[in-house]
Coordinates of C-alpha atoms in Angstrom, one line a residue:
M14 CA -135.5 -87.9 97.2
V15 CA -138.1 -90.6 96.4
D16 CA -136.6 -93.4 94.5
S17 CA -138.2 -94.1 91.1
D18 CA -140.3 -97.3 90.7
V19 CA -140.7 -97.0 86.9
R20 CA -140.3 -100.1 84.7
Y21 CA -140.9 -100.5 81.0
F22 CA -143.2 -102.6 78.8
S23 CA -143.8 -103.1 75.0
T24 CA -146.5 -101.2 73.2
R25 CA -147.4 -104.3 71.3
G26 CA -148.3 -106.6 74.2
G27 CA -147.1 -108.9 76.9
S28 CA -147.3 -108.5 80.7
E29 CA -143.5 -108.6 81.2
T30 CA -141.8 -105.4 82.4
L31 CA -138.1 -104.6 82.1
T32 CA -135.7 -102.5 84.1
F33 CA -134.4 -99.3 82.5
E34 CA -131.1 -101.0 81.8
E35 CA -132.9 -103.9 80.0
A36 CA -135.1 -101.6 78.0
V37 CA -132.1 -99.5 76.9
L38 CA -129.9 -102.5 75.8
T39 CA -132.8 -104.3 74.1
G40 CA -134.0 -101.2 72.2
L41 CA -136.8 -102.7 70.2
A42 CA -139.1 -105.3 71.9
P43 CA -139.0 -108.8 70.5
N44 CA -142.6 -108.5 69.4
G45 CA -141.8 -105.3 67.4
G46 CA -143.2 -102.9 70.0
L47 CA -141.5 -99.9 71.6
Y48 CA -140.8 -99.6 75.3
I49 CA -142.6 -97.1 77.3
P50 CA -142.8 -96.5 81.1
T51 CA -145.3 -98.3 83.3
H52 CA -146.4 -94.8 84.5
I53 CA -145.5 -91.2 84.0
P54 CA -144.0 -90.0 87.3
S55 CA -145.0 -86.8 89.1
L56 CA -142.8 -83.7 89.4
P57 CA -141.7 -82.5 92.9
S58 CA -144.1 -80.0 94.2
D59 CA -141.4 -77.3 94.3
W60 CA -139.9 -78.0 90.9
Q61 CA -140.5 -74.5 89.5
T62 CA -138.3 -72.9 92.2
S63 CA -135.9 -75.7 93.1
W64 CA -135.0 -76.4 89.5
S65 CA -134.9 -72.8 88.2
K66 CA -131.2 -72.2 88.6
L67 CA -129.9 -75.6 87.7
S68 CA -127.4 -76.1 84.9
F69 CA -128.4 -78.3 82.0
P70 CA -126.6 -81.4 83.4
E71 CA -128.1 -80.8 86.8
L72 CA -131.6 -80.4 85.3
S73 CA -131.0 -83.6 83.3
H74 CA -130.1 -85.4 86.6
A75 CA -133.3 -84.2 88.3
I76 CA -135.6 -85.2 85.4
L77 CA -133.9 -88.5 84.5
S78 CA -133.9 -89.6 88.1
L79 CA -137.7 -89.6 87.9
F80 CA -137.5 -92.5 85.4
I81 CA -134.3 -94.3 86.5
P82 CA -134.3 -96.1 89.8
T83 CA -131.1 -95.7 91.9
S84 CA -130.9 -99.5 92.0
V85 CA -130.3 -99.4 88.2
I86 CA -127.9 -96.4 88.2
P87 CA -126.7 -94.9 91.5
P88 CA -127.1 -91.0 91.6
S89 CA -123.3 -90.4 91.6
D90 CA -122.9 -92.7 88.5
L91 CA -125.8 -91.0 86.7
S92 CA -124.1 -87.6 87.4
E93 CA -120.9 -88.8 85.9
I94 CA -122.7 -90.2 82.8
I95 CA -124.5 -87.0 82.2
N96 CA -121.5 -84.7 82.8
T97 CA -119.4 -86.7 80.4
A98 CA -122.2 -86.7 77.8
Y99 CA -122.5 -82.9 77.7
S100 CA -118.9 -82.0 78.2
S101 CA -118.4 -81.7 74.5
F102 CA -121.1 -79.2 73.9
R103 CA -119.9 -75.8 72.7
D104 CA -122.5 -73.6 74.5
P105 CA -122.5 -73.4 78.4
K106 CA -126.3 -73.6 78.3
T107 CA -126.1 -76.8 76.1
T108 CA -129.4 -75.9 74.3
P109 CA -129.6 -72.1 74.4
L110 CA -132.5 -69.9 73.4
R111 CA -132.2 -67.2 70.8
Q112 CA -134.8 -64.5 70.5
T113 CA -136.1 -64.0 67.0
G114 CA -139.1 -61.7 67.6
E115 CA -141.5 -60.3 70.1
K116 CA -142.5 -63.4 72.2
E117 CA -140.7 -65.6 69.7
Y118 CA -137.6 -67.7 70.4
V119 CA -135.6 -70.4 68.7
M120 CA -134.1 -73.1 70.9
E121 CA -130.7 -74.1 69.3
L122 CA -130.3 -77.8 69.9
W123 CA -127.2 -78.2 67.7
H124 CA -124.3 -77.1 69.9
G125 CA -123.0 -80.7 70.3
P126 CA -120.1 -82.4 68.4
T127 CA -122.0 -83.1 65.2
W128 CA -124.0 -79.8 65.0
A129 CA -127.4 -81.5 65.3
F130 CA -130.1 -82.0 68.0
K131 CA -129.5 -85.7 67.9
D132 CA -126.3 -85.1 69.9
V133 CA -128.3 -84.3 73.0
A134 CA -129.7 -87.8 73.2
L135 CA -127.0 -89.8 71.6
Q136 CA -124.1 -88.5 73.6
F137 CA -126.1 -89.6 76.6
L138 CA -127.1 -93.0 75.1
G139 CA -123.5 -93.7 74.1
E140 CA -122.4 -93.2 77.7
L141 CA -125.2 -95.4 78.9
F142 CA -124.1 -98.2 76.6
R143 CA -120.5 -97.8 77.8
Y144 CA -121.6 -97.8 81.5
F145 CA -123.9 -100.8 81.3
L146 CA -121.4 -103.0 79.3
E147 CA -118.4 -102.1 81.4
R148 CA -120.4 -102.9 84.6
R149 CA -121.6 -106.2 83.2
N150 CA -118.3 -107.3 81.8
G151 CA -116.6 -106.2 85.1
Q152 CA -118.8 -108.8 86.9
K153 CA -117.8 -111.6 84.6
K154 CA -115.6 -114.4 85.9
E155 CA -112.2 -115.1 84.5
G156 CA -112.5 -116.8 81.2
E157 CA -116.2 -116.0 80.8
K158 CA -117.2 -114.5 77.5
K159 CA -117.5 -110.7 77.6
E160 CA -120.8 -109.1 76.4
E161 CA -120.7 -107.2 73.1
L162 CA -123.3 -104.9 71.5
T163 CA -123.9 -104.6 67.8
V164 CA -125.6 -101.3 67.3
V165 CA -127.7 -101.0 64.1
G166 CA -129.5 -97.8 63.2
A167 CA -131.0 -96.0 60.2
T168 CA -130.6 -92.3 59.5
S169 CA -132.1 -89.7 57.2
G170 CA -129.1 -87.5 58.0
D171 CA -128.2 -86.4 61.5
T172 CA -128.9 -89.5 63.6
G173 CA -126.0 -91.3 61.9
S174 CA -123.2 -88.9 62.7
A175 CA -124.5 -88.2 66.2
A176 CA -124.7 -92.0 66.9
I177 CA -121.2 -92.5 65.5
Y178 CA -119.7 -89.7 67.5
G179 CA -121.5 -91.0 70.6
L180 CA -120.2 -94.6 70.2
R181 CA -116.8 -94.3 68.3
S182 CA -114.1 -96.3 70.0
K183 CA -116.4 -97.4 72.8
P184 CA -115.2 -100.8 74.0
S185 CA -117.4 -103.9 73.2
I186 CA -119.5 -102.0 70.7
T187 CA -119.6 -102.1 66.9
I188 CA -121.9 -99.7 65.1
F189 CA -123.5 -100.0 61.7
I190 CA -125.4 -96.9 60.4
L191 CA -127.7 -97.4 57.4
Y192 CA -128.7 -94.5 55.2
P193 CA -130.3 -94.1 51.7
D194 CA -127.5 -93.8 49.2
G195 CA -127.5 -90.3 47.7
R196 CA -130.3 -89.0 49.9
V197 CA -128.4 -87.4 52.8
S198 CA -126.5 -84.1 52.4
P199 CA -122.8 -84.3 51.4
I200 CA -121.7 -82.9 54.8
Q201 CA -123.8 -85.4 56.7
E202 CA -122.3 -88.2 54.8
A203 CA -118.8 -86.8 55.3
Q204 CA -119.4 -86.5 59.1
M205 CA -120.2 -90.2 59.2
A206 CA -117.8 -91.6 56.6
T207 CA -114.7 -89.7 57.8
V208 CA -114.7 -91.2 61.2
P209 CA -111.7 -93.6 61.1
D210 CA -112.5 -95.7 64.3
E211 CA -112.5 -99.4 63.6
N212 CA -115.8 -100.0 65.3
V213 CA -117.7 -97.7 62.9
Y214 CA -119.4 -98.9 59.7
C215 CA -121.3 -96.4 57.4
V216 CA -123.7 -98.4 55.2
A217 CA -125.2 -96.7 52.1
V218 CA -128.2 -98.8 51.0
E219 CA -128.6 -98.5 47.3
D220 CA -132.0 -97.6 45.7
S221 CA -133.6 -96.9 49.0
D222 CA -135.1 -94.2 51.2
F223 CA -135.1 -93.7 55.0
D224 CA -138.3 -95.8 55.5
T225 CA -136.6 -98.7 53.7
C226 CA -133.5 -98.4 55.9
Q227 CA -135.7 -98.1 59.0
S228 CA -137.7 -101.2 57.9
I229 CA -134.5 -103.2 57.5
V230 CA -133.4 -102.2 61.0
K231 CA -136.8 -103.3 62.5
T232 CA -136.7 -106.6 60.5
L233 CA -133.2 -107.4 61.9
F234 CA -134.4 -106.6 65.5
S235 CA -137.5 -108.8 65.0
D236 CA -135.4 -111.7 63.7
A237 CA -134.8 -113.5 67.1
E238 CA -132.0 -115.7 65.8
F239 CA -130.1 -112.9 64.2
N240 CA -130.6 -110.6 67.1
A241 CA -129.5 -113.2 69.6
A242 CA -126.4 -114.1 67.5
H243 CA -125.2 -110.5 67.4
R244 CA -126.8 -108.8 70.4
L245 CA -128.4 -105.9 68.6
G246 CA -128.7 -102.6 70.2
A247 CA -130.8 -99.6 69.0
I248 CA -129.7 -96.0 68.7
N249 CA -132.7 -94.7 66.7
S250 CA -135.4 -92.9 68.6
I251 CA -137.0 -96.3 69.1
N252 CA -134.7 -96.5 72.0
W253 CA -136.5 -95.0 75.1
A254 CA -133.3 -93.4 76.5
R255 CA -133.3 -91.0 73.5
I256 CA -136.8 -89.8 74.2
L257 CA -136.0 -89.5 77.9
A258 CA -132.9 -87.3 77.3
Q259 CA -134.8 -85.0 75.0
I260 CA -137.5 -84.2 77.6
V261 CA -134.9 -82.2 79.4
Y262 CA -134.5 -79.4 76.9
Y263 CA -138.2 -78.5 77.1
F264 CA -137.7 -77.7 80.8
S265 CA -134.5 -75.9 80.0
A266 CA -136.3 -73.7 77.5
Y267 CA -138.9 -72.9 80.1
F268 CA -136.3 -71.8 82.7
Q269 CA -134.4 -69.8 80.1
L270 CA -137.4 -67.6 79.2
P271 CA -138.0 -64.3 81.1
E272 CA -140.2 -65.0 84.1
A273 CA -143.0 -62.9 82.6
S274 CA -143.1 -65.3 79.7
R275 CA -143.4 -68.4 81.9
N276 CA -146.7 -70.0 82.2
D277 CA -149.0 -69.2 85.2
G278 CA -151.2 -72.1 84.4
S279 CA -153.0 -70.6 81.4
A280 CA -151.1 -72.1 78.5
K281 CA -149.0 -69.1 77.4
L282 CA -146.1 -71.2 76.1
Q283 CA -146.2 -73.3 73.0
F284 CA -143.5 -75.3 71.3
V285 CA -143.2 -75.8 67.5
V286 CA -141.2 -78.9 66.4
P287 CA -140.0 -79.8 62.9
T288 CA -141.1 -83.4 62.9
G289 CA -139.9 -86.5 60.9
N290 CA -139.7 -89.6 63.1
F291 CA -141.8 -88.0 65.9
G292 CA -139.3 -88.6 68.7
D293 CA -138.4 -84.9 69.3
I294 CA -142.0 -83.8 69.7
L295 CA -143.0 -86.9 71.7
A296 CA -140.4 -85.9 74.3
G297 CA -142.3 -82.6 74.5
W298 CA -145.5 -84.5 75.0
F299 CA -143.9 -86.4 77.9
A300 CA -142.7 -83.1 79.3
K301 CA -146.3 -81.8 79.2
K302 CA -147.6 -84.9 80.9
L303 CA -145.0 -84.6 83.6
G304 CA -146.4 -81.2 84.3
L305 CA -144.5 -78.6 82.3
P306 CA -147.1 -75.9 81.6
M307 CA -147.7 -75.5 77.8
G308 CA -150.4 -75.4 75.2
E309 CA -150.6 -77.7 72.2
L310 CA -147.4 -78.9 70.6
V311 CA -147.2 -77.8 66.9
V312 CA -146.2 -80.6 64.6
A313 CA -144.4 -79.0 61.7
T314 CA -144.1 -81.3 58.6
N315 CA -142.8 -80.8 55.1
E316 CA -144.5 -82.2 52.1
N317 CA -144.3 -85.7 53.4
D318 CA -147.4 -84.9 55.5
I319 CA -148.8 -88.1 56.8
L320 CA -148.8 -86.7 60.4
A321 CA -150.4 -83.4 59.4
R322 CA -153.2 -85.4 57.6
F323 CA -153.8 -87.6 60.7
F324 CA -154.4 -84.7 63.0
K325 CA -156.9 -83.2 60.6
T326 CA -158.7 -86.4 59.5
G327 CA -158.0 -89.2 62.0
R328 CA -156.6 -91.3 59.1
Y329 CA -153.0 -92.5 59.2
E330 CA -152.1 -93.3 55.6
S331 CA -148.8 -93.9 54.0
D332 CA -150.0 -94.2 50.4
D333 CA -153.4 -92.6 49.9
A334 CA -152.9 -89.7 47.6
A335 CA -156.6 -89.2 47.2
S336 CA -157.1 -88.4 50.8
A337 CA -154.2 -85.9 50.7
K338 CA -155.9 -84.1 47.8
E339 CA -159.2 -84.1 49.6
E340 CA -157.6 -82.7 52.7
V341 CA -155.7 -80.0 50.9
A342 CA -158.9 -78.9 49.1
S343 CA -160.7 -78.6 52.5
Q344 CA -158.1 -76.4 54.1
A345 CA -158.3 -72.7 54.5
P346 CA -156.6 -70.6 51.8
E347 CA -153.5 -69.9 53.9
T348 CA -152.7 -73.6 54.2
A349 CA -154.1 -74.8 50.9
A350 CA -151.2 -73.2 49.0
V351 CA -148.7 -75.6 50.6
N352 CA -149.8 -78.3 48.1
G353 CA -147.6 -76.5 45.6
S354 CA -144.1 -78.1 45.6
S355 CA -141.0 -78.2 43.4
D356 CA -142.5 -80.8 41.1
G357 CA -146.1 -79.8 41.5
Q358 CA -147.4 -83.1 43.1
Q359 CA -147.3 -85.4 46.0
A360 CA -146.0 -88.9 45.8
T361 CA -148.6 -91.4 44.6
P362 CA -149.1 -95.1 45.3
S363 CA -147.6 -95.8 41.8
S364 CA -144.4 -94.1 42.7
S365 CA -141.3 -96.3 43.2
S366 CA -141.1 -94.5 46.6
A367 CA -143.9 -92.6 48.3
V368 CA -141.4 -90.4 50.0
K369 CA -141.0 -87.1 48.3
A370 CA -137.4 -85.6 48.3
T371 CA -137.5 -82.1 49.8
H372 CA -135.1 -79.4 51.0
S373 CA -135.6 -80.8 54.5
P374 CA -134.4 -84.4 54.0
A375 CA -134.2 -85.5 57.6
M376 CA -138.0 -85.1 57.6
D377 CA -138.6 -87.1 54.4
I378 CA -140.3 -89.8 56.3
L379 CA -143.8 -91.3 55.8
L380 CA -144.2 -93.7 58.7
S381 CA -142.8 -92.2 61.9
S382 CA -141.6 -94.9 64.3
N383 CA -142.2 -93.0 67.5
F384 CA -145.8 -92.2 66.6
E385 CA -146.6 -95.7 67.8
R386 CA -145.8 -94.6 71.3
L387 CA -148.4 -91.8 71.1
L388 CA -150.9 -94.2 69.5
F389 CA -150.6 -96.5 72.5
Y390 CA -151.5 -93.7 74.9
L391 CA -154.4 -92.6 72.6
A392 CA -155.6 -96.2 72.5
L393 CA -155.4 -96.3 76.3
E394 CA -157.2 -92.9 76.7
T395 CA -160.1 -93.9 74.4
G396 CA -160.3 -97.5 75.4
G397 CA -162.7 -97.3 78.3
E398 CA -162.3 -96.9 82.1
E399 CA -163.4 -100.3 83.3
G400 CA -160.9 -102.8 84.7
S401 CA -157.6 -102.7 86.4
D402 CA -154.6 -100.8 85.0
V403 CA -153.2 -104.0 83.6
E404 CA -156.5 -104.8 81.9
K405 CA -156.7 -101.3 80.4
R406 CA -153.1 -101.6 79.2
G407 CA -153.9 -105.0 77.6
R408 CA -156.9 -103.5 75.7
A409 CA -154.7 -100.6 74.5
Q410 CA -152.1 -103.1 73.3
E411 CA -154.7 -105.1 71.4
R412 CA -156.1 -102.0 69.7
L413 CA -152.6 -100.8 68.8
N414 CA -151.7 -104.2 67.3
S415 CA -154.9 -104.1 65.2
W416 CA -154.0 -100.6 63.9
M417 CA -150.4 -101.5 63.1
S418 CA -151.5 -104.7 61.4
S419 CA -153.9 -102.7 59.1
L420 CA -151.1 -100.2 58.4
K421 CA -148.7 -102.9 57.4
K422 CA -151.2 -104.8 55.2
E423 CA -153.0 -101.9 53.6
G424 CA -150.7 -98.9 54.1
K425 CA -153.4 -97.0 56.0
V426 CA -155.7 -97.1 59.0
N427 CA -158.6 -95.0 60.1
L428 CA -158.2 -94.4 63.8
G429 CA -161.6 -92.7 64.2
E430 CA -162.8 -89.4 65.4
D431 CA -162.5 -90.3 69.1
V432 CA -158.8 -90.9 68.7
R433 CA -158.3 -87.8 66.6
K434 CA -160.0 -85.6 69.2
A435 CA -157.9 -87.1 71.9
A436 CA -154.8 -86.3 69.8
V437 CA -155.6 -82.7 69.0
A438 CA -156.0 -82.0 72.7
D439 CA -152.2 -81.9 72.8
F440 CA -151.2 -81.3 69.2
W441 CA -152.0 -79.5 66.0
A442 CA -150.1 -79.8 62.8
E443 CA -149.0 -77.6 59.9
R444 CA -147.6 -78.7 56.5
V445 CA -145.0 -76.5 54.9
S446 CA -143.9 -76.6 51.2
D447 CA -140.4 -76.4 49.8
D448 CA -141.1 -72.9 48.5
E449 CA -142.3 -71.8 51.9
T450 CA -139.1 -73.3 53.4
L451 CA -136.9 -71.2 51.2
Q452 CA -139.0 -68.1 51.9
E453 CA -138.5 -68.6 55.6
I454 CA -134.8 -68.9 55.3
R455 CA -134.8 -65.6 53.5
K456 CA -137.1 -64.0 56.0
Y457 CA -134.9 -64.8 59.0
Y458 CA -131.7 -63.8 57.2
K459 CA -133.3 -60.3 56.7
L460 CA -134.3 -59.9 60.3
E461 CA -133.4 -56.4 61.5
Q462 CA -133.7 -56.2 65.2
Y463 CA -132.8 -59.9 65.8
G464 CA -130.8 -60.8 62.7
P465 CA -129.4 -61.5 60.4
Y466 CA -130.0 -65.1 61.3
V467 CA -129.3 -68.1 59.1
V468 CA -131.4 -71.2 59.7
D469 CA -131.3 -74.6 58.2
P470 CA -134.3 -75.9 56.2
H471 CA -135.7 -78.0 59.0
T472 CA -135.8 -75.1 61.4
A473 CA -137.3 -73.1 58.6
V474 CA -140.2 -75.5 58.4
G475 CA -140.7 -75.1 62.1
L476 CA -140.6 -71.3 61.8
A477 CA -143.1 -71.3 58.9
A478 CA -145.4 -73.5 61.0
Q479 CA -145.0 -71.1 64.0
E480 CA -145.8 -68.1 61.9
R481 CA -149.0 -69.7 60.6
S482 CA -150.0 -71.0 64.1
A483 CA -149.5 -67.6 65.7
K484 CA -152.1 -66.2 63.4
K485 CA -154.7 -68.6 64.8
A486 CA -153.7 -68.3 68.5
S487 CA -153.9 -65.8 71.4
P488 CA -151.5 -62.9 71.0
D489 CA -150.1 -63.4 74.6
I490 CA -148.5 -66.8 73.8
T491 CA -144.8 -67.1 73.8
W492 CA -143.5 -69.4 71.0
V493 CA -140.4 -71.6 71.1
T494 CA -139.4 -73.3 67.8
L495 CA -136.9 -76.1 68.1
S496 CA -133.9 -75.6 65.8
T497 CA -132.6 -79.1 64.9
A498 CA -129.4 -78.5 63.0
H499 CA -126.8 -75.9 62.2
P500 CA -127.4 -74.4 58.7
A501 CA -124.0 -75.6 57.6
K502 CA -125.3 -79.1 57.3
F503 CA -127.7 -78.2 54.5
S504 CA -125.7 -76.1 52.1
S505 CA -127.8 -76.7 49.0
A506 CA -131.1 -75.4 50.6
V507 CA -129.4 -72.4 52.3
E508 CA -127.4 -71.4 49.2
L509 CA -130.5 -71.8 47.1
A510 CA -132.5 -69.5 49.4
L511 CA -129.8 -66.9 49.8
S512 CA -128.6 -66.9 46.2
A513 CA -126.1 -64.4 45.0
S514 CA -128.7 -62.5 42.9
D515 CA -130.8 -61.7 45.9
F516 CA -128.1 -61.5 48.6
P517 CA -124.8 -60.6 46.8
S518 CA -122.9 -60.1 50.1
F519 CA -123.7 -63.6 51.4
D520 CA -121.0 -66.2 51.2
F521 CA -121.9 -69.7 52.6
R522 CA -118.4 -70.8 53.2
R523 CA -117.4 -67.6 55.0
D524 CA -120.6 -66.8 56.8
V525 CA -122.0 -70.3 57.7
L526 CA -119.5 -73.1 57.5
P527 CA -117.6 -73.7 60.8
D528 CA -113.9 -74.4 60.6
E529 CA -114.5 -77.9 62.1
L530 CA -116.7 -78.9 59.2
K531 CA -114.4 -77.3 56.6
K532 CA -111.7 -79.7 57.7
L533 CA -113.9 -82.7 56.6
E534 CA -113.1 -82.0 53.0
S535 CA -109.5 -83.2 53.3
L536 CA -110.4 -86.4 55.1
E537 CA -110.7 -89.8 53.6
K538 CA -114.2 -91.3 53.5
R539 CA -115.0 -94.9 54.1
V540 CA -118.5 -96.1 52.9
H541 CA -119.9 -99.6 52.6
K542 CA -122.5 -99.8 49.7
V543 CA -125.0 -102.6 49.9
K544 CA -128.2 -103.7 48.2
G545 CA -131.2 -104.3 50.4
E546 CA -131.7 -106.2 53.6
Q547 CA -129.6 -109.2 52.5
G548 CA -126.6 -106.9 51.8
V549 CA -126.9 -105.5 55.3
R550 CA -127.1 -108.9 56.8
D551 CA -124.1 -110.1 54.8
L552 CA -122.0 -107.1 55.9
I553 CA -122.8 -107.6 59.6
E554 CA -122.1 -111.3 59.5
K555 CA -118.7 -110.7 57.7
V556 CA -117.6 -108.0 60.2
K557 CA -118.7 -110.0 63.2
K558 CA -116.7 -113.0 62.0
G559 CA -113.6 -110.8 62.0
E560 CA -113.3 -110.5 58.2
K561 CA -112.0 -107.0 57.8
Y562 CA -113.7 -104.9 55.1
D563 CA -112.8 -101.3 54.5
G564 CA -115.5 -100.4 52.0
E565 CA -115.2 -97.8 49.3
K566 CA -112.8 -95.0 49.9
G567 CA -112.3 -91.6 48.5
R568 CA -112.4 -87.8 49.1
G569 CA -115.1 -85.5 47.9
S570 CA -116.0 -81.8 48.0
L571 CA -118.6 -80.7 50.5

């Protein structure tokens, strides 16, 4: 086996490169950038045969080893980390495929401890944090201060509980999860707030949305003094280790397909990914760049459609309602209808929040943090061929900084047609309305040959995008839609779609809710409600000074 020589650098600039360990523990670069590998490694020439019978942990080891030098994590230690991370998953395949139609599959990513796809990455990341800190503290001299990590993350739902379950009771780690008060599902909040471990803090930020919470996290990481004082660590998908772990299940899906459905080099496989923060689908892009045969990745968005508009216009705009209306008007009839929504309009610049609340709340995001990683590669690809690799990287970092500066100041940036064309070589996007989301849940519940199948609203967004994409594509393509959460986590949307008048035999509690989640109802919740960035800072300072604060307590129905 050839040892990896990959290191990591910031998308925003600087010639410094970090080891995998340094990149993971740092999370967000001091200049606000995200860490990416110095190069994308090559697959072994025999990967299609030598990897075809591997278990998920074995496949993880093979792929992760391409990015992690043995000098950073010896192979036996990496195996132990991976095996521990996935030991809690309920399905022996970890991320199994379920067939839902002719040449149509759903990859269920929610068989981990919190019933969401985030477990795949965060169980691994939690073990990485534990491993690195134990090793560092084990090397300390007697009396020397031990290293501690203060993990701060934002969630629109599933990241929070997955991170908490990945880090609960881990030594030398305290975790603070921020989420918009009242804008995650009751069961998602219960999964976070009922964890009793003393190192866990669930922080409900009042009068906020996910983007506000994510902005607070980025501000804290960019505050050099605060970061140094508390040694912040990132669990959001800004942490490269999360993207790396998610690459694996694209390969797993490939190997689970019937051999006749696997690609012979002519792009017969396409993935559809419900997309909010762009990390899940970015992992698919890395899988493609590594060499996994596939066509374009389909970006499935809900009515918060900044990404869908970018792939059609080349403009990345967080607050330009006029451009959204212009784009919808220019779409074909089958996609124009998705402008209809529960309140009949998109968010406007005059709204208190530009994020529209939908039935798929984990995707209610305007600015997708991981999109910056793709933008760097697009800047690199369209920035000219002259100069050394370091010089080309520097030009790409300069272009990216210019784009991100415009986005921050003006809420929008026109990336140009060259960049858009480079992007659509690997992606296309579809926007799905709330009404279409509910229709899709009903459709899959009524499946005859492959059903009934209950899907959550995020998976439904992906399935609606897949159905629309298939109409435009070759009939010999095999489609795999990523299912990101168990339907039990989104009771309101599922029950609304499968209402008693239309489906009188359906009972959500009996037919959908797992026993493990039913038990959450009787557990005490512990929530810390704060106002804005200062409230978050004050809470972290208080906790780190050893001043115990239990937060608000209570029980509530799911």
